[in-house]
Amino acid sequence: MTSIINFRRPLLIQGLSAPKGFGDSTLRDPRPDAIELLGGIPDPLLLPTDELAEATARILKQPGAPSLQYGRTEGLTLLREWIADREQVPVEEILITNGGFHGLSLALSLVVERGDLVAVDNPVFPLFLRGLELNAGQILPINVDNQGLVVDELEAQLLSGLRISALYTVPDFHNPTQATLSDERRRKLVELAERFGFIVIADNPYRELRFGPESADVTLFNTSNQVIHVNTFTKTLGPGLRLGWVRLPKHLIKDGVALRSRQDSHTSLLVQSVVADYLTSSPGVFDDLLDTARSVYRSRALTLATALEKEAPGSFSIPVPEGGFFLWPKLTNPDIDSDKLAEAASAHGVEYQRGAFFSSGSGTDADRRLRLAYSNVNESQIAEAARRLANALQSLG
Amino acid sequence: MTSIINFRRPLLIQGLSAPKGFGDSTLRDPRPDAIELLGGIPDPLLLPTDELAEATARILKQPGAPSLQYGRTEGLTLLREWIADREQVPVEEILITNGGFHGLSLALSLVVERGDLVAVDNPVFPLFLRGLELNAGQILPINVDNQGLVVDELEAQLLSGLRISALYTVPDFHNPTQATLSDERRRKLVELAERFGFIVIADNPYRELRFGPESADVTLFNTSNQVIHVNTFTKTLGPGLRLGWVRLPKHLIKDGVALRSRQDSHTSLLVQSVVADYLTSSPGVFDDLLDTARSVYRSRALTLATALEKEAPGSFSIPVPEGGFFLWPKLTNPDIDSDKLAEAASAHGVEYQRGAFFSSGSGTDADRRLRLAYSNVNESQIAEAARRLANALQSLG
């Protein structure tokens, strides 16, 4: 092995932290029979595997195999048109991505100068902070309550003189708190963005998985010049596709395409073609899929909340989620050590994310909470997980 | 429409140039019946469309649909193992990418500090320079002759005191010149990299498409600590997959994974799974595919060279390629205006890339050359293209 002379890691690379906490499987040592309530993972039984295989067969029979050739950086027109029609935005504003996280990464590079201050949810989706390392961004945590981001707190910080280039929030079925940003706060947030000249990065992976009849209104996110609306098929058609989109305001489209073309040209045209073929294969095919998924996930959310209350009565205060994949229960007994509980739970065969992993600053009760994913466990696993968690609680004395 | 207040584009974005020349279709206005000798595009008839559809059907039948779930940033183990076995490198050194261009972009971010000097082929694959804009890299052009990069010229520059953090070259069937770097120069290049502490980015999209029995030796590129070897399935299985890999030296693996995980998590696991299933479906399936492709492309290269000499005797000096997708003929008559020739050719219904687009500095004859892609045109189209080009030449008087 020859020696490495003079090799100097670029600053960008030096700024990337080692894995820790959330998402770091090396920190876990689960039991072989562990029930995992860990990730925002859709149930594979709810994914349209047969339909995607059929779509692939159709797509690969097209003369000239266009899905195996180069495509446009913006994405496949058929897919962008389907999305634009559904979202009621001009097709030019839709840029296809390799999933939601890629959308976040693009959004950050488009609007955040290195070292800029970026306001973020507190608690926050932790991988966003890891993505922000590429921009060496500094964070300004803004609390999230049961109506989502506390926009008045952001306003106070801005009025005190702080300046941000972007704000990051998950507006619908917030990860981890499950709160949905109220309509009034949506309006005020965009007004602040216009007034103080920052861009809102609205990260919306779970929005289609609502349990109630009405979606939250995303019109502002799809029309404002101050908002990049980040969306994905990850939670509905599967993370493994790596397929999503951003709705970019007009003034960022050219930059977005220029940046993307220099990263990896475009998203797999085979994946785009297959998904577009599936989505347009019959009217309502996607809504039918969503209806089934919503019903299953809603049932699991209720089952888990009910089972926790049954197995460990009074131990948790449990906000009932209105959509998404997670429960965010709070320990009612302040004497319980939540790190010890997570260790005991692991020993009892149930794995979840500790609430403390989601803090982006002080002032929240995240370290008293658990993020429990119910999306990829069946009803009997949920019941067993609740029993194990109750036993773990008891074991702490 | 609300106004955009205070929005300041990040420096990285400001550094991205507008499209121009190579690859900018807005500059072309082809005839409806134009024959396109433009891009490094594989013939779709040579791509394994049926086999990929069958592989997809198998993959999407797997219990739990693992190909639709999250995967490891490094890539799918089965695919990495197949590549590592073929390349005779440790599997840890293989990082899956979204195609060759993505590999270049990752390599640059891993080793080039913003504003660093990067040595590049002259003439060069122009999109590399566009990718380098993300790093605000300055370029040091090094000439390419019929044995590839002139390594002695690089050495002289280094001895004169210039320092580079990376060198970019296409070693096998160079794009556009078609030269293959000699074994002696390979050794000397890596020695220089060790001595002067830079990283060689060896971009090798065409290497499998050799016309002769022997491949160039890539052992050094797969073993040296100073080389990132960038590879792709783009030219063999199709650009639309967006699937490739980089062989990273050990000291760059951790950084490579950290960087990639912050961009877009990982390459489509569906695409990786389908290709891995296809590649392992029977022994030799990939080599059989390559044998057919090599034979077809070799025949087209010879047909085009022969037809050009027949239709426009003595007008071109034509190096015979030993692999790849391109001819790089030189105009023998110095009085012919090569820009005017390209315009006349377009009017006569044949489109190609002007040699001038490939210059990275002075001192080459690139502006006297044409890059003619024969990969995605059949033999009769090739004959007709040569006739049209000869007519275009004649039309210049």
Coordinates of C-alpha atoms in Angstrom, one line a residue, chain B residues 23-371:
Chain B
G23 CA -25.1 19.0 -25.5
D24 CA -27.2 22.1 -26.0
S25 CA -30.1 21.0 -28.3
T26 CA -31.5 24.5 -28.3
L27 CA -28.6 25.5 -30.6
R28 CA -29.6 22.9 -33.2
D29 CA -32.4 23.0 -35.7
P30 CA -32.2 19.6 -37.4
R31 CA -34.1 18.5 -40.5
P32 CA -37.0 16.2 -39.8
D33 CA -35.2 13.4 -41.6
A34 CA -31.8 14.2 -40.0
I35 CA -29.4 11.4 -39.2
E36 CA -28.0 12.0 -35.8
L37 CA -24.4 11.1 -35.1
L38 CA -24.5 13.1 -31.9
G39 CA -24.4 11.4 -28.6
G40 CA -22.7 8.4 -26.9
I41 CA -26.0 6.5 -27.1
P42 CA -26.2 2.7 -27.2
D43 CA -28.4 1.1 -29.9
P44 CA -31.6 0.1 -28.1
L45 CA -31.7 -3.1 -30.1
L46 CA -28.5 -4.1 -28.2
L47 CA -30.0 -3.6 -24.8
P48 CA -31.5 -6.6 -22.9
T49 CA -35.0 -5.2 -22.7
D50 CA -36.8 -8.6 -22.4
E51 CA -34.3 -9.9 -19.9
L52 CA -34.7 -6.8 -17.8
A53 CA -38.5 -7.1 -17.9
E54 CA -38.2 -10.7 -16.8
A55 CA -35.8 -9.8 -14.0
T56 CA -38.2 -7.1 -12.8
A57 CA -41.1 -9.6 -12.7
R58 CA -38.9 -11.9 -10.5
I59 CA -37.7 -9.1 -8.3
L60 CA -41.1 -7.7 -7.6
K61 CA -42.4 -11.1 -6.7
Q62 CA -39.9 -11.4 -3.8
P63 CA -41.7 -11.6 -0.4
G64 CA -41.7 -8.3 1.3
A65 CA -40.7 -6.5 -1.9
P66 CA -37.2 -5.6 -0.6
S67 CA -36.4 -3.8 -3.9
L68 CA -39.0 -1.2 -3.0
Q69 CA -37.6 -0.5 0.4
Y70 CA -34.7 1.5 1.7
G71 CA -31.2 0.3 0.9
R72 CA -27.7 0.9 1.9
T73 CA -25.9 4.0 0.7
E74 CA -23.1 1.9 -0.7
G75 CA -25.5 -0.1 -2.9
L76 CA -27.0 -3.5 -3.1
T77 CA -24.7 -6.2 -1.9
L78 CA -25.4 -8.6 -4.7
L79 CA -24.6 -6.0 -7.3
R80 CA -21.5 -4.8 -5.5
E81 CA -20.3 -8.4 -5.2
W82 CA -20.8 -9.1 -8.9
I83 CA -18.9 -5.9 -9.8
A84 CA -16.1 -6.6 -7.2
D85 CA -15.7 -10.1 -8.5
R86 CA -15.5 -9.0 -12.1
E87 CA -13.1 -6.1 -11.3
Q88 CA -11.1 -8.1 -8.8
V89 CA -11.3 -5.5 -6.1
P90 CA -12.5 -5.7 -2.5
V91 CA -16.3 -5.3 -2.4
E92 CA -15.9 -2.5 0.2
E93 CA -14.3 -0.3 -2.5
I94 CA -17.3 -0.4 -4.8
L95 CA -19.9 2.4 -4.3
I96 CA -22.9 2.3 -6.6
T97 CA -23.8 5.5 -8.4
N98 CA -26.6 7.0 -10.6
G99 CA -24.4 6.5 -13.7
G100 CA -21.0 7.6 -14.8
F101 CA -21.6 11.3 -14.6
H102 CA -22.7 11.0 -11.0
G103 CA -19.5 9.1 -10.3
L104 CA -17.5 12.1 -11.7
S105 CA -19.5 14.5 -9.6
L106 CA -19.0 12.5 -6.4
A107 CA -15.3 12.1 -7.2
L108 CA -14.8 15.8 -7.6
S109 CA -16.6 16.7 -4.4
L110 CA -14.5 14.1 -2.5
V111 CA -11.1 15.4 -3.6
V112 CA -11.4 18.9 -5.1
E113 CA -11.5 21.9 -2.7
R114 CA -13.4 24.9 -4.2
G115 CA -11.2 26.8 -6.6
D116 CA -8.6 24.1 -6.8
L117 CA -6.6 23.5 -10.0
V118 CA -7.7 20.3 -11.8
A119 CA -5.7 18.9 -14.8
V120 CA -8.0 17.7 -17.6
D121 CA -7.7 16.0 -21.0
N122 CA -7.3 18.4 -24.0
P123 CA -9.5 17.7 -25.9
V124 CA -11.9 16.7 -23.1
F125 CA -15.4 15.3 -22.6
P126 CA -17.1 18.7 -22.2
L127 CA -19.7 17.7 -19.6
F128 CA -16.8 17.1 -17.2
L129 CA -16.0 20.8 -17.3
R130 CA -19.7 21.6 -16.6
G131 CA -19.6 19.2 -13.6
L132 CA -16.5 20.9 -12.3
E133 CA -18.5 24.2 -12.0
L134 CA -19.9 22.8 -8.8
N135 CA -16.4 22.9 -7.3
A136 CA -15.5 26.2 -9.0
G137 CA -12.4 24.3 -10.2
Q138 CA -9.8 25.9 -12.4
I139 CA -8.5 23.7 -15.2
L140 CA -5.0 22.8 -16.4
P141 CA -5.4 21.4 -19.9
I142 CA -3.0 18.5 -20.8
N143 CA -2.8 17.3 -24.4
V144 CA -4.0 14.0 -25.5
D145 CA -2.2 12.2 -28.4
N146 CA -2.6 8.8 -30.0
Q147 CA -1.4 7.1 -26.8
G148 CA -3.8 9.1 -24.6
L149 CA -3.0 11.8 -22.1
V150 CA 0.6 13.1 -22.6
V151 CA 1.8 12.3 -19.1
D152 CA 5.2 13.9 -19.7
E153 CA 3.5 17.2 -20.3
L154 CA 1.7 16.8 -17.0
E155 CA 5.0 16.0 -15.3
A156 CA 6.6 19.1 -16.7
Q157 CA 3.8 21.3 -15.4
L158 CA 4.1 19.7 -12.0
L159 CA 7.9 20.1 -12.0
S160 CA 7.4 23.7 -12.9
G161 CA 5.6 24.1 -9.6
L162 CA 1.9 23.9 -10.5
R163 CA -0.1 21.9 -8.0
I164 CA -3.3 20.0 -8.8
S165 CA -5.8 18.2 -6.5
A166 CA -7.1 15.9 -9.3
L167 CA -6.5 14.9 -12.8
Y168 CA -9.3 13.9 -15.1
T169 CA -8.9 11.5 -18.0
V170 CA -10.8 9.0 -20.1
P171 CA -8.1 6.3 -20.4
D172 CA -9.8 3.7 -22.7
F173 CA -11.2 4.8 -26.1
H174 CA -10.9 8.4 -25.1
N175 CA -13.8 10.7 -25.7
P176 CA -13.4 12.3 -28.2
T177 CA -10.0 11.2 -29.6
Q178 CA -10.5 7.4 -29.2
A179 CA -6.9 7.0 -28.0
T180 CA -6.2 4.5 -25.3
L181 CA -3.6 5.4 -22.6
S182 CA -0.6 3.2 -23.0
D183 CA 0.5 0.9 -20.2
E184 CA 3.7 2.9 -19.7
R185 CA 1.8 6.1 -19.3
R186 CA -0.7 4.5 -16.9
R187 CA 2.2 3.5 -14.6
K188 CA 3.8 7.0 -14.9
L189 CA 0.5 8.8 -14.3
V190 CA -0.1 6.9 -11.0
E191 CA 3.6 7.4 -10.0
L192 CA 3.1 11.2 -10.5
A193 CA -0.1 11.1 -8.5
E194 CA 1.7 9.4 -5.6
R195 CA 4.7 11.8 -5.9
F196 CA 2.7 15.0 -6.1
G197 CA -0.3 13.9 -4.0
F198 CA -3.2 14.3 -6.5
I199 CA -6.1 11.9 -7.3
V200 CA -6.6 10.5 -10.8
I201 CA -10.2 10.5 -11.8
A202 CA -10.2 7.7 -14.4
D203 CA -13.5 7.9 -16.3
N204 CA -14.1 4.7 -18.2
P205 CA -17.6 4.5 -19.7
Y206 CA -16.5 2.8 -23.0
R207 CA -13.9 0.3 -21.8
E208 CA -16.1 -2.8 -22.1
L209 CA -16.8 -1.9 -25.8
R210 CA -13.4 -2.9 -27.2
F211 CA -13.2 -4.2 -30.7
G212 CA -10.0 -6.3 -30.2
P213 CA -9.5 -9.4 -28.1
E214 CA -7.6 -7.6 -25.3
S215 CA -8.8 -5.1 -22.8
A216 CA -6.5 -2.3 -21.6
D217 CA -5.1 -3.1 -18.2
V218 CA -7.0 -1.3 -15.5
T219 CA -5.3 -3.0 -12.5
L220 CA -3.6 0.2 -11.4
F221 CA -6.9 2.1 -11.5
N222 CA -8.5 -0.6 -9.3
T223 CA -5.6 -0.8 -6.8
S224 CA -3.9 2.5 -6.4
N225 CA -4.7 4.7 -3.5
Q226 CA -4.4 7.7 -5.8
V227 CA -7.2 6.7 -8.3
I228 CA -10.9 6.9 -8.4
H229 CA -12.1 4.6 -11.2
V230 CA -15.4 5.7 -12.5
N231 CA -17.5 3.2 -14.4
T232 CA -21.1 2.8 -15.6
F233 CA -23.6 0.5 -17.2
T234 CA -24.8 3.4 -19.3
K235 CA -23.1 2.3 -22.6
T236 CA -23.8 -1.4 -22.1
L237 CA -27.3 -1.7 -20.4
G238 CA -28.7 1.7 -21.1
P239 CA -28.4 5.3 -20.0
G240 CA -32.0 5.4 -18.7
L241 CA -31.2 3.0 -15.9
R242 CA -28.8 5.7 -14.4
L243 CA -26.6 3.0 -12.9
G244 CA -22.8 2.9 -12.4
W245 CA -20.1 2.6 -9.8
V246 CA -16.9 4.1 -8.6
R247 CA -14.0 2.1 -7.2
L248 CA -12.8 4.2 -4.3
P249 CA -9.4 3.8 -2.7
K250 CA -9.8 2.8 1.0
H251 CA -9.0 6.2 2.4
L252 CA -12.0 7.7 0.5
I253 CA -14.7 5.1 1.2
K254 CA -16.0 6.6 4.4
D255 CA -16.2 10.1 3.0
G256 CA -17.8 8.8 -0.2
V257 CA -20.6 7.1 1.7
A258 CA -21.0 10.1 4.0
L259 CA -21.3 12.5 1.0
R260 CA -23.6 10.2 -1.0
S261 CA -26.0 9.6 1.9
R262 CA -26.5 13.4 2.2
Q263 CA -27.3 13.8 -1.5
D264 CA -30.1 11.2 -2.2
S265 CA -29.5 8.3 0.2
H266 CA -28.9 5.7 -2.4
T267 CA -29.4 4.6 -6.0
S268 CA -32.9 3.2 -6.9
L269 CA -32.9 -0.2 -5.2
L270 CA -35.4 -1.4 -7.8
V271 CA -32.9 -0.6 -10.6
Q272 CA -30.0 -2.2 -8.7
S273 CA -32.0 -5.3 -7.9
V274 CA -33.2 -5.8 -11.5
V275 CA -29.7 -5.4 -12.9
A276 CA -28.1 -7.6 -10.3
D277 CA -30.8 -10.3 -11.0
Y278 CA -30.1 -10.0 -14.7
L279 CA -26.3 -10.1 -14.4
T280 CA -26.4 -13.2 -12.2
S281 CA -29.3 -14.9 -14.1
S282 CA -26.8 -17.1 -15.9
P283 CA -23.0 -17.3 -16.1
G284 CA -21.7 -15.2 -19.0
V285 CA -24.9 -13.4 -19.7
F286 CA -23.2 -10.0 -19.6
D287 CA -20.2 -11.2 -21.7
D288 CA -22.5 -12.6 -24.3
L289 CA -24.3 -9.3 -24.5
L290 CA -21.0 -7.5 -24.8
D291 CA -19.8 -9.8 -27.5
T292 CA -22.8 -9.0 -29.7
A293 CA -22.5 -5.3 -29.0
R294 CA -18.8 -5.2 -29.8
S295 CA -19.3 -6.9 -33.1
V296 CA -22.1 -4.5 -34.1
Y297 CA -20.2 -1.4 -33.1
R298 CA -17.0 -2.5 -34.7
S299 CA -18.8 -3.1 -37.9
R300 CA -20.4 0.3 -37.8
A301 CA -17.1 2.0 -37.1
L302 CA -15.5 0.3 -40.1
T303 CA -18.6 1.1 -42.3
L304 CA -18.5 4.7 -41.4
A305 CA -14.8 5.1 -41.9
T306 CA -15.0 3.3 -45.3
A307 CA -18.0 5.2 -46.4
L308 CA -16.5 8.5 -45.6
E309 CA -13.4 7.7 -47.6
K310 CA -15.5 6.4 -50.5
E311 CA -17.9 9.4 -50.6
A312 CA -15.3 12.1 -49.9
P313 CA -11.9 10.6 -50.9
G314 CA -9.0 12.2 -49.2
S315 CA -11.1 14.7 -47.3
F316 CA -10.6 13.2 -43.9
S317 CA -7.8 11.6 -42.0
I318 CA -9.5 8.9 -40.0
P319 CA -7.9 7.2 -37.0
V320 CA -9.5 3.7 -36.8
P321 CA -11.0 3.3 -33.3
E322 CA -10.3 0.2 -31.2
G323 CA -13.5 0.5 -29.3
G324 CA -16.2 2.9 -28.2
F325 CA -18.9 4.8 -30.0
F326 CA -17.1 7.5 -32.0
L327 CA -15.0 8.4 -35.1
W328 CA -12.8 11.5 -34.8
P329 CA -11.9 12.3 -38.3
K330 CA -9.7 15.3 -39.2
L331 CA -10.3 17.6 -42.1
T332 CA -7.3 17.4 -44.4
N333 CA -8.0 20.7 -46.2
P334 CA -7.1 23.5 -43.9
D335 CA -9.2 26.0 -45.9
I336 CA -12.5 24.4 -44.9
D337 CA -14.3 26.3 -42.2
S338 CA -15.4 23.6 -39.8
D339 CA -18.2 25.7 -38.3
K340 CA -19.6 26.3 -41.8
L341 CA -19.3 22.5 -42.5
A342 CA -21.3 21.7 -39.5
E343 CA -24.0 24.1 -40.6
A344 CA -24.0 22.7 -44.1
A345 CA -24.1 19.2 -42.8
S346 CA -27.2 20.1 -40.7
A347 CA -28.8 21.6 -43.8
H348 CA -28.0 18.3 -45.6
G349 CA -29.5 16.3 -42.9
V350 CA -26.7 15.0 -40.8
E351 CA -25.9 16.1 -37.2
Y352 CA -22.7 15.6 -35.3
Q353 CA -20.6 17.3 -32.6
R354 CA -18.1 19.9 -33.8
G355 CA -14.6 19.1 -32.7
A356 CA -14.1 22.6 -31.3
F357 CA -16.6 21.8 -28.6
F358 CA -14.1 19.5 -27.0
S359 CA -11.1 21.8 -26.6
S360 CA -10.2 22.5 -23.0
G361 CA -7.3 24.8 -24.1
S362 CA -5.1 25.7 -27.0
G363 CA -2.6 23.5 -28.9
T364 CA -4.9 20.8 -30.3
D365 CA -6.4 20.2 -33.7
A366 CA -9.8 19.6 -32.2
D367 CA -11.4 22.5 -34.2
R368 CA -10.3 20.7 -37.4
R369 CA -12.2 17.5 -36.4
L370 CA -15.7 16.1 -36.2
R371 CA -17.0 13.7 -33.5

